[in-house]
PDB file of C-alpha atoms in Angstrom:
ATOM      1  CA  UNK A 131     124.405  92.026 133.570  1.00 72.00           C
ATOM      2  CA  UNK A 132     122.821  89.974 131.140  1.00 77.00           C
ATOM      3  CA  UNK A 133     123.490  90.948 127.707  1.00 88.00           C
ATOM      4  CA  UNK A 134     122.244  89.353 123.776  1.00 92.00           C
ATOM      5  CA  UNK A 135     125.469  87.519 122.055  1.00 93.00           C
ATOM      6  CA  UNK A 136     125.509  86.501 118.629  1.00 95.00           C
ATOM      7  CA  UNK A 137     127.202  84.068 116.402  1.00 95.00           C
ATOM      8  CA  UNK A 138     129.865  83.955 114.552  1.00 96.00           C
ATOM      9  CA  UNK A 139     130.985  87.513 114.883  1.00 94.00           C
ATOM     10  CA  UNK A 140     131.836  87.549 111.452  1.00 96.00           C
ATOM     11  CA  UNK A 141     130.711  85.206 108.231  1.00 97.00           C
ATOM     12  CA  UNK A 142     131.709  85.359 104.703  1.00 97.00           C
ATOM     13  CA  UNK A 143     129.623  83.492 101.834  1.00 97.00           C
ATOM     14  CA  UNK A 144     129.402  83.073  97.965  1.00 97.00           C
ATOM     15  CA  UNK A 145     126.532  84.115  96.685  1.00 97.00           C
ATOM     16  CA  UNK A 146     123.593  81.792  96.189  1.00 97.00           C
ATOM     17  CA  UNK A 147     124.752  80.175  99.479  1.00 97.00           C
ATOM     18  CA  UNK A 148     122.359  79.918 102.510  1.00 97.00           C
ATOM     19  CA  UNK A 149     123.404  81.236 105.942  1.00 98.00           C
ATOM     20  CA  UNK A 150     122.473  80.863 109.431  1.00 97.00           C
ATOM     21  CA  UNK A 151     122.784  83.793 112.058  1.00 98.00           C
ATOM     22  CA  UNK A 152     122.381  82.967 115.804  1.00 97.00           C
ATOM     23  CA  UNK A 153     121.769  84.802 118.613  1.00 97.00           C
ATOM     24  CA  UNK A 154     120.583  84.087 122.189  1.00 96.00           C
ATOM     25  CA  UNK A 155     118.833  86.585 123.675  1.00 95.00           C
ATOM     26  CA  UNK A 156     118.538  88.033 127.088  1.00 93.00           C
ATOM     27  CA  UNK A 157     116.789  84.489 129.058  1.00 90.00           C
ATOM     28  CA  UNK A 158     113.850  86.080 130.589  1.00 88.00           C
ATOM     29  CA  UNK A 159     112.977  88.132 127.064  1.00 92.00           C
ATOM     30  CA  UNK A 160     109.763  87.189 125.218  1.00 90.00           C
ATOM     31  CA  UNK A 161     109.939  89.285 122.442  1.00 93.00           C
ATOM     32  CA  UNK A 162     112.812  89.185 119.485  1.00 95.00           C
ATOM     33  CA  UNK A 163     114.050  90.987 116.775  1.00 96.00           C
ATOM     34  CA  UNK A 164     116.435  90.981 113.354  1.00 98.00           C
ATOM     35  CA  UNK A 165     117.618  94.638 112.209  1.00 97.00           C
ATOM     36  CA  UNK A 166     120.196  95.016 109.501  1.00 96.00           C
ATOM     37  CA  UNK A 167     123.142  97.844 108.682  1.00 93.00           C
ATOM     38  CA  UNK A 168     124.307  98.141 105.603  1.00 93.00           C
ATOM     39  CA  UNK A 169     127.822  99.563 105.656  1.00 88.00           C
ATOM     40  CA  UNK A 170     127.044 103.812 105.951  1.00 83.00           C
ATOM     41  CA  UNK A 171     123.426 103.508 106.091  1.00 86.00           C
ATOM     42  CA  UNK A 172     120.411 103.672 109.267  1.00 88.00           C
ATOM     43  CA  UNK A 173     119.978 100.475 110.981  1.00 93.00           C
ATOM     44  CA  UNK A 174     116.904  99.098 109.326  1.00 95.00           C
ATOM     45  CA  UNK A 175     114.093  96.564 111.138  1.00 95.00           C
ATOM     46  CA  UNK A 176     113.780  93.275 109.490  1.00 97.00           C
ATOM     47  CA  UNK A 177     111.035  91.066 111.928  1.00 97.00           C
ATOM     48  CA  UNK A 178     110.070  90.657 115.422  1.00 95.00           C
ATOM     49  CA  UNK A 179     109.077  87.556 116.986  1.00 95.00           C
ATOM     50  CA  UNK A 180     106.521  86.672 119.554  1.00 92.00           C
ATOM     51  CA  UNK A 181     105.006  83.280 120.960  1.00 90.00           C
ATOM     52  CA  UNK A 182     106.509  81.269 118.090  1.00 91.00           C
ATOM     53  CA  UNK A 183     105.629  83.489 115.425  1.00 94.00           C
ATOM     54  CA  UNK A 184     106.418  86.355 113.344  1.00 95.00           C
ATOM     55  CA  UNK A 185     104.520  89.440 114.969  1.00 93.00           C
ATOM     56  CA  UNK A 186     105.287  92.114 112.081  1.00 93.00           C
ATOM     57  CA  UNK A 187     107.929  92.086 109.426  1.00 95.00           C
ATOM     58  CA  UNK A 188     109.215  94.774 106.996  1.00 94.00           C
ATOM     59  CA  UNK A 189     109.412  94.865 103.409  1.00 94.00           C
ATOM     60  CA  UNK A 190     113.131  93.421 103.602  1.00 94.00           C
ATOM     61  CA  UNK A 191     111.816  90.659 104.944  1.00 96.00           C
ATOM     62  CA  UNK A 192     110.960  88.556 102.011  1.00 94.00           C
ATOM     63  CA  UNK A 193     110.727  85.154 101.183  1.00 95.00           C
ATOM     64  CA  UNK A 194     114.797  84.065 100.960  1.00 96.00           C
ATOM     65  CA  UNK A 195     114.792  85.422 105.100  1.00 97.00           C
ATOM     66  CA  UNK A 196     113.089  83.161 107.740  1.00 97.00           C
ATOM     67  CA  UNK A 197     113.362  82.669 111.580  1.00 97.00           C
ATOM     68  CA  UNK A 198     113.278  80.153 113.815  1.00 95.00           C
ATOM     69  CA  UNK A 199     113.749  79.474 117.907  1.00 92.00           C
ATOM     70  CA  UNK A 200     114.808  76.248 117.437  1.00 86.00           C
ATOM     71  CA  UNK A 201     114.801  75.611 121.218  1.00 86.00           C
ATOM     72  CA  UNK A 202     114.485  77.273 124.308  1.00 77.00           C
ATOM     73  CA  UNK A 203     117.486  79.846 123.855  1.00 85.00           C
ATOM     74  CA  UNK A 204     118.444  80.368 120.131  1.00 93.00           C
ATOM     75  CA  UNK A 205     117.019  82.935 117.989  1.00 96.00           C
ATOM     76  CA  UNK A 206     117.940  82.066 114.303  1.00 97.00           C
ATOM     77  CA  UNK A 207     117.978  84.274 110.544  1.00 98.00           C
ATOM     78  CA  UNK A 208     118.359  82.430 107.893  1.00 98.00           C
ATOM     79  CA  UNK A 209     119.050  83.897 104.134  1.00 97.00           C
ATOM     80  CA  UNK A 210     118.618  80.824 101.941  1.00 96.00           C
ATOM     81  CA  UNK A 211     119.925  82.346  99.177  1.00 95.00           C
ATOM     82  CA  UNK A 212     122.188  85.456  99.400  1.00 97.00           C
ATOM     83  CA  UNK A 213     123.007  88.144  97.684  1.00 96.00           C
ATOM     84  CA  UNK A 214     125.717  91.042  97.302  1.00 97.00           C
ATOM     85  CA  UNK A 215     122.838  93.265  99.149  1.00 96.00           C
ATOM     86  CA  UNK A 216     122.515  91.080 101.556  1.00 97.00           C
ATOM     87  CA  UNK A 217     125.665  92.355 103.336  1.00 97.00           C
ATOM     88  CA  UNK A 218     125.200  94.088 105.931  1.00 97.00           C
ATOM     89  CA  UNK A 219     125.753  93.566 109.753  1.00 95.00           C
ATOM     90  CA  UNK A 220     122.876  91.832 111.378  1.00 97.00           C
ATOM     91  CA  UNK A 221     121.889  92.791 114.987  1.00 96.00           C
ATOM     92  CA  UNK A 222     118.861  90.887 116.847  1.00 97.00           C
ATOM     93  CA  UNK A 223     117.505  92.230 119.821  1.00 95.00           C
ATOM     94  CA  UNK A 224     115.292  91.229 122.529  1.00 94.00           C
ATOM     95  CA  UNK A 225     113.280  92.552 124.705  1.00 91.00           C
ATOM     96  CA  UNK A 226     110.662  92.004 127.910  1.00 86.00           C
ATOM     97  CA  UNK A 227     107.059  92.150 128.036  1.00 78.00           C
ATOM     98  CA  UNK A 228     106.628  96.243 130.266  1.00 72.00           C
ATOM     99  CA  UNK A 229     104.822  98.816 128.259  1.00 68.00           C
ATOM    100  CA  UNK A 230     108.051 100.066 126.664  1.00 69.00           C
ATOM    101  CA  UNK A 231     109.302  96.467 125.393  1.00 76.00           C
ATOM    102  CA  UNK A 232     113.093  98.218 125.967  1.00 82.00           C
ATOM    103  CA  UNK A 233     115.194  96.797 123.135  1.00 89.00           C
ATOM    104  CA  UNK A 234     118.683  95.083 123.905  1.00 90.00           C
ATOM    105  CA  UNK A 235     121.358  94.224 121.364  1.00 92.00           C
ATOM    106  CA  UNK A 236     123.811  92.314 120.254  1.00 93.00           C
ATOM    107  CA  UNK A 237     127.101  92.786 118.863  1.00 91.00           C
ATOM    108  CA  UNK A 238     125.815  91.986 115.784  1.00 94.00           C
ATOM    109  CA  UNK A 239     127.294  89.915 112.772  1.00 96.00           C
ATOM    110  CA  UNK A 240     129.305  91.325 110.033  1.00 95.00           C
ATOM    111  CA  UNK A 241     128.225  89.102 106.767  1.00 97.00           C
ATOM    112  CA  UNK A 242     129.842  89.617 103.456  1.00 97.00           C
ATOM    113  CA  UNK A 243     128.140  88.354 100.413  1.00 97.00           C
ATOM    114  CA  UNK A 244     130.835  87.426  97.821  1.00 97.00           C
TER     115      UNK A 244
ATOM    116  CA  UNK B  76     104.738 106.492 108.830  1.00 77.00           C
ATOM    117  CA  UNK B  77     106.844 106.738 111.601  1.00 84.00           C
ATOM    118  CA  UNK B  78     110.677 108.794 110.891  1.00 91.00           C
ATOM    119  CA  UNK B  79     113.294 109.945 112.414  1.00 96.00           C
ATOM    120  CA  UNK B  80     115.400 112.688 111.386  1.00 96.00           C
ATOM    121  CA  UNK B  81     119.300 113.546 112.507  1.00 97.00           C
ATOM    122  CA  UNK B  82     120.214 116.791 110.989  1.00 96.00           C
ATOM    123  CA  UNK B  83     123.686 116.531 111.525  1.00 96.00           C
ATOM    124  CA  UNK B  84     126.385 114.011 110.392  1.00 95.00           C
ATOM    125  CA  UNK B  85     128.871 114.545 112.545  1.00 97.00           C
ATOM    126  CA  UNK B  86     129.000 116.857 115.634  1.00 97.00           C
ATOM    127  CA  UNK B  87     132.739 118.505 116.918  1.00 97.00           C
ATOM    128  CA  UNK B  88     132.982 119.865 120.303  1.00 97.00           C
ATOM    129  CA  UNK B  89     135.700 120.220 122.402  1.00 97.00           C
ATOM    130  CA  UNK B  90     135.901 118.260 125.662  1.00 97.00           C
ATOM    131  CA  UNK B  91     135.082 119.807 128.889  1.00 97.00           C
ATOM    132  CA  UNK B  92     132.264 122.017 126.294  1.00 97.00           C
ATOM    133  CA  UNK B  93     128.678 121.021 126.618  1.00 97.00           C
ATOM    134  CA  UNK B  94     126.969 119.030 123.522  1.00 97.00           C
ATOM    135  CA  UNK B  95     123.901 118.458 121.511  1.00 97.00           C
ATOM    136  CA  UNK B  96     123.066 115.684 119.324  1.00 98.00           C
ATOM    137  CA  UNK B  97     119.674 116.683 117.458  1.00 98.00           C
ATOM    138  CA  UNK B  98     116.519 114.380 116.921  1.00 98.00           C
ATOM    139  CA  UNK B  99     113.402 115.246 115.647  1.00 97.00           C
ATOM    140  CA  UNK B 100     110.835 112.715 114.782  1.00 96.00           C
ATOM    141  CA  UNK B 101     107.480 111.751 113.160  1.00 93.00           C
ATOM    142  CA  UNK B 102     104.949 108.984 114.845  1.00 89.00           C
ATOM    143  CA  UNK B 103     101.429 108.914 114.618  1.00 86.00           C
ATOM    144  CA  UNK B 104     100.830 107.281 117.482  1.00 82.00           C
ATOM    145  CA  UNK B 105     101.814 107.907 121.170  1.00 83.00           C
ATOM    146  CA  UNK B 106     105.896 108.044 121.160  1.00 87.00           C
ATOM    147  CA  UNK B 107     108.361 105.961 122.658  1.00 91.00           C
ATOM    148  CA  UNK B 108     111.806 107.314 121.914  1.00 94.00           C
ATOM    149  CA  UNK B 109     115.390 106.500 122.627  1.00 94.00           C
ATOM    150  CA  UNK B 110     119.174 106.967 122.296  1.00 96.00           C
ATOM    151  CA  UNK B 111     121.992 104.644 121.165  1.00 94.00           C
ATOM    152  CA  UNK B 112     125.049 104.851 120.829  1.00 94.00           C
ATOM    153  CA  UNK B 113     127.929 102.289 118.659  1.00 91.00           C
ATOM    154  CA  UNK B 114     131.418 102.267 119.771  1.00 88.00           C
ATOM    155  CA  UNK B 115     133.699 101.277 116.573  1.00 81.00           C
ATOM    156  CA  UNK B 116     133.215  97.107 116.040  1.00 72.00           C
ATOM    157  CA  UNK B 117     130.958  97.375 118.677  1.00 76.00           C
ATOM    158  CA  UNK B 118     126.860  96.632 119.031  1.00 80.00           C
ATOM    159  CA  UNK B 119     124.108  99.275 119.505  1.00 87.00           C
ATOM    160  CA  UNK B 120     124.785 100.143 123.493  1.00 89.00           C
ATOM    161  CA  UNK B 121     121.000 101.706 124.959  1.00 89.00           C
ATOM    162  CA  UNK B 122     121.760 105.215 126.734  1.00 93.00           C
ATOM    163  CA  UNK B 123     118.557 106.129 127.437  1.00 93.00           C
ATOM    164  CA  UNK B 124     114.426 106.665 126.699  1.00 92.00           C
ATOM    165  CA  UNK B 125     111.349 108.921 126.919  1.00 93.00           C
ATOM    166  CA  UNK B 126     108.154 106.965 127.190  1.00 88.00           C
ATOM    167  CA  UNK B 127     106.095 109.213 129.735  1.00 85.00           C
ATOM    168  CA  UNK B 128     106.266 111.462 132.602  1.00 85.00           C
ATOM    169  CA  UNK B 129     109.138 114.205 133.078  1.00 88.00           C
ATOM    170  CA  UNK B 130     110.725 115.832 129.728  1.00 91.00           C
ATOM    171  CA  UNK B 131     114.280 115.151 130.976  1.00 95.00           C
ATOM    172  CA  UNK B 132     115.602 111.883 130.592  1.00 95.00           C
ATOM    173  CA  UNK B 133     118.608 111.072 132.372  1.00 95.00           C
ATOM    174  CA  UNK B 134     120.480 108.077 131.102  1.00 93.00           C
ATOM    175  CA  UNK B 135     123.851 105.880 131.655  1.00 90.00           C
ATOM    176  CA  UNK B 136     127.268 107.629 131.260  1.00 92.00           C
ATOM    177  CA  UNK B 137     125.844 111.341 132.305  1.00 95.00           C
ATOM    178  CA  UNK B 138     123.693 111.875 128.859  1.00 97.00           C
ATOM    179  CA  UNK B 139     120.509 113.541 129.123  1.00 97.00           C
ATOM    180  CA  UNK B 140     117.692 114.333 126.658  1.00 97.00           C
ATOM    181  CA  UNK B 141     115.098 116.474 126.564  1.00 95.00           C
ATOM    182  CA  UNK B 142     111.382 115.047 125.123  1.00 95.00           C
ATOM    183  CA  UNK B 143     109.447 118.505 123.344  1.00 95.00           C
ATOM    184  CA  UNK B 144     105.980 117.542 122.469  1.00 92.00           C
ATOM    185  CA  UNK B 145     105.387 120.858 120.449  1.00 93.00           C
ATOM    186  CA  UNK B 146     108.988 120.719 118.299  1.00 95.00           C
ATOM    187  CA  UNK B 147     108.640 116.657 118.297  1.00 95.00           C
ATOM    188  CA  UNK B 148     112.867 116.779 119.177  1.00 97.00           C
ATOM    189  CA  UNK B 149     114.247 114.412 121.615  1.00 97.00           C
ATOM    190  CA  UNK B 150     118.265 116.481 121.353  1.00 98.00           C
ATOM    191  CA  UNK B 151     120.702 114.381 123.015  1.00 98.00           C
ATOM    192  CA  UNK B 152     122.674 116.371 125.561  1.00 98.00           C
ATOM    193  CA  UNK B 153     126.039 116.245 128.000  1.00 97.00           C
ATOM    194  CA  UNK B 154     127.018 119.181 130.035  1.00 97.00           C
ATOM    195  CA  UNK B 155     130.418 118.376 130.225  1.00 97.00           C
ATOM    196  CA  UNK B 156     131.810 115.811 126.802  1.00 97.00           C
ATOM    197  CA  UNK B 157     134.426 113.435 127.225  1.00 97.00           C
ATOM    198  CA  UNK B 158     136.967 112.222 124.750  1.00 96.00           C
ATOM    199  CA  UNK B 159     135.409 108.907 125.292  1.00 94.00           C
ATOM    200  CA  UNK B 160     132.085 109.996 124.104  1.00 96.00           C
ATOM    201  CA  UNK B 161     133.453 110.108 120.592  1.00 96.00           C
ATOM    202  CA  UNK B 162     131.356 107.508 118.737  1.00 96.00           C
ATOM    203  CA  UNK B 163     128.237 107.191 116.678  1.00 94.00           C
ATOM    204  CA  UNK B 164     124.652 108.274 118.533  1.00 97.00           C
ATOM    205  CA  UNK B 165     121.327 106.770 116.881  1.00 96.00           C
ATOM    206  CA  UNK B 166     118.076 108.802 117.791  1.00 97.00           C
ATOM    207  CA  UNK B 167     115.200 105.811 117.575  1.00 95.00           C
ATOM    208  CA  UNK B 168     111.447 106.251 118.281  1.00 93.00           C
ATOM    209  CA  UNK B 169     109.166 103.361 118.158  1.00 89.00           C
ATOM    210  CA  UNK B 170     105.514 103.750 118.334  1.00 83.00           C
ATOM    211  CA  UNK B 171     103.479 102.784 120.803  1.00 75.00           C
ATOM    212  CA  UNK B 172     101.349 100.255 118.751  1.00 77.00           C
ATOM    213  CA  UNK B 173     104.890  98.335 117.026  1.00 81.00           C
ATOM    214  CA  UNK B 174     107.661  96.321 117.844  1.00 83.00           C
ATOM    215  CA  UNK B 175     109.606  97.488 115.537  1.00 88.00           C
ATOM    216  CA  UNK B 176     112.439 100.682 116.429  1.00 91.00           C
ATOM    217  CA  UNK B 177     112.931 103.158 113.658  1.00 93.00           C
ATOM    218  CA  UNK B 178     116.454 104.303 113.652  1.00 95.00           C
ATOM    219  CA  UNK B 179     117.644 107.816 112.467  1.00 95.00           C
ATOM    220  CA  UNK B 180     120.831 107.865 110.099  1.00 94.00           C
ATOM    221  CA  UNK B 181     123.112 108.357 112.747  1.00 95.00           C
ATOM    222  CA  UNK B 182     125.517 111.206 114.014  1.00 96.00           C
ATOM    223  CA  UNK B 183     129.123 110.667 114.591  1.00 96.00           C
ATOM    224  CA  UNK B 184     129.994 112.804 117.671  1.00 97.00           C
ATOM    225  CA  UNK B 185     134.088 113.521 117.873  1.00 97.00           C
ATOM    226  CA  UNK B 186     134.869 114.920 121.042  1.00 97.00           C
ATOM    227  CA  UNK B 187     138.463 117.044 120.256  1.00 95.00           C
ATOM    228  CA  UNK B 188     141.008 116.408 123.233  1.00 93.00           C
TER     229      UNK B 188
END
């Protein structure tokens, strides 16, 4: 069964550093998406993706986070500039084009701001 | 604005006992909603949905939810719980008109052996 994978599993990073999550969605998906989960708290949505462009975004989503499909597979967040709030684990998600645009996840990655 | 609401942090039942995970929720627009559930370590792992059509949703490893328009709950259900059901169940609706999935807080279900 095809399933969304994410890399690394785990990343650790000063603070003031910039870091790159990558996923690869689900190959047939259209439609992507960032959520975060701070350790204890509700998984949160970050952005969602569409036809090379951001289709909504939440108020998390400010200017330090950006994404990119760099080619035809990889689904990138980047933080340019993190913080000790910024860690959280990351999940993206993709998902088809039916009516109910069913979300699939990955494993997520654990990043810890230091 | 769209919510989701999990009364209960955790949820104890014995195994072989039926459970309930509760989920109410707020959308203004037509509702899609769904069930997750995270394994320790693990990602969010879908279990099943409501988008239309009959109010009981069967999903993967014999859950079941029931969609009530009036009450706006979508309660998680099992007739029969498993020690291996023990983990952490996210009630998520999304509205019809927006990508994004709005996640409750979470309940952590422990199944006692």
């Amino acid at each position: 069964e095809p399933e969304v994978t994410q890399t690394p599993s785990h990343q650790v990073t000063q603070m003031g550093q910039e870091v790159i999550l990558r996923c690869v969605p689900i190959s047939n998906h259209l439609y992507f998406y960032w959520y975060r989960q701070i350790l204890g708290q509700k998984v949160e949505f970050l952005v969602s993706f569409y036809n090379n462009e951001i289709s909504e975004k939440s108020e998390i989503f400010d200017d330090q986070f950006s994404v990119e499909r760099p080619d035809g597979s990889n689904f990138t967040l980047k933080i340019r500039s993190t913080k000790l709030e910024d860690s959280a684990m990351y999940f993206c998600a993709s998902s088809g084009t039916g009516i109910t645009k069913e979300q699939y996840f990955g494993p997520g990655t654990r990043l810890t701001v230091t | 604005a769209q919510s989701v609401a999990q009364p209960e942090d955790q949820v104890n039942v014995a195994e072989g006992n039926p459970l309930t995970v509760k989920c109410t929720y707020s959308v203004s627009g037509n509702p899609y909603l769904f069930w997750y559930v995270q394994y320790p370590n693990r990602g969010l792992q879908f279990l099943l949905k409501y988008i239309t059509g009959d109010n009981l949703v069967k999903g993967s490893y014999g859950f079941e939810a029931e969609f009530n328009k009036s009450q706006t709950s979508f309660h998680l259900k099992k007739p029969s719980a498993l020690v291996s059901d023990s983990a952490l169940y996210f009630c998520a609706v999304r509205d019809g008109r927006d990508d994004k999935i709005i996640f409750g807080k979470g309940t952590r279900l422990h199944i006692l052996p």
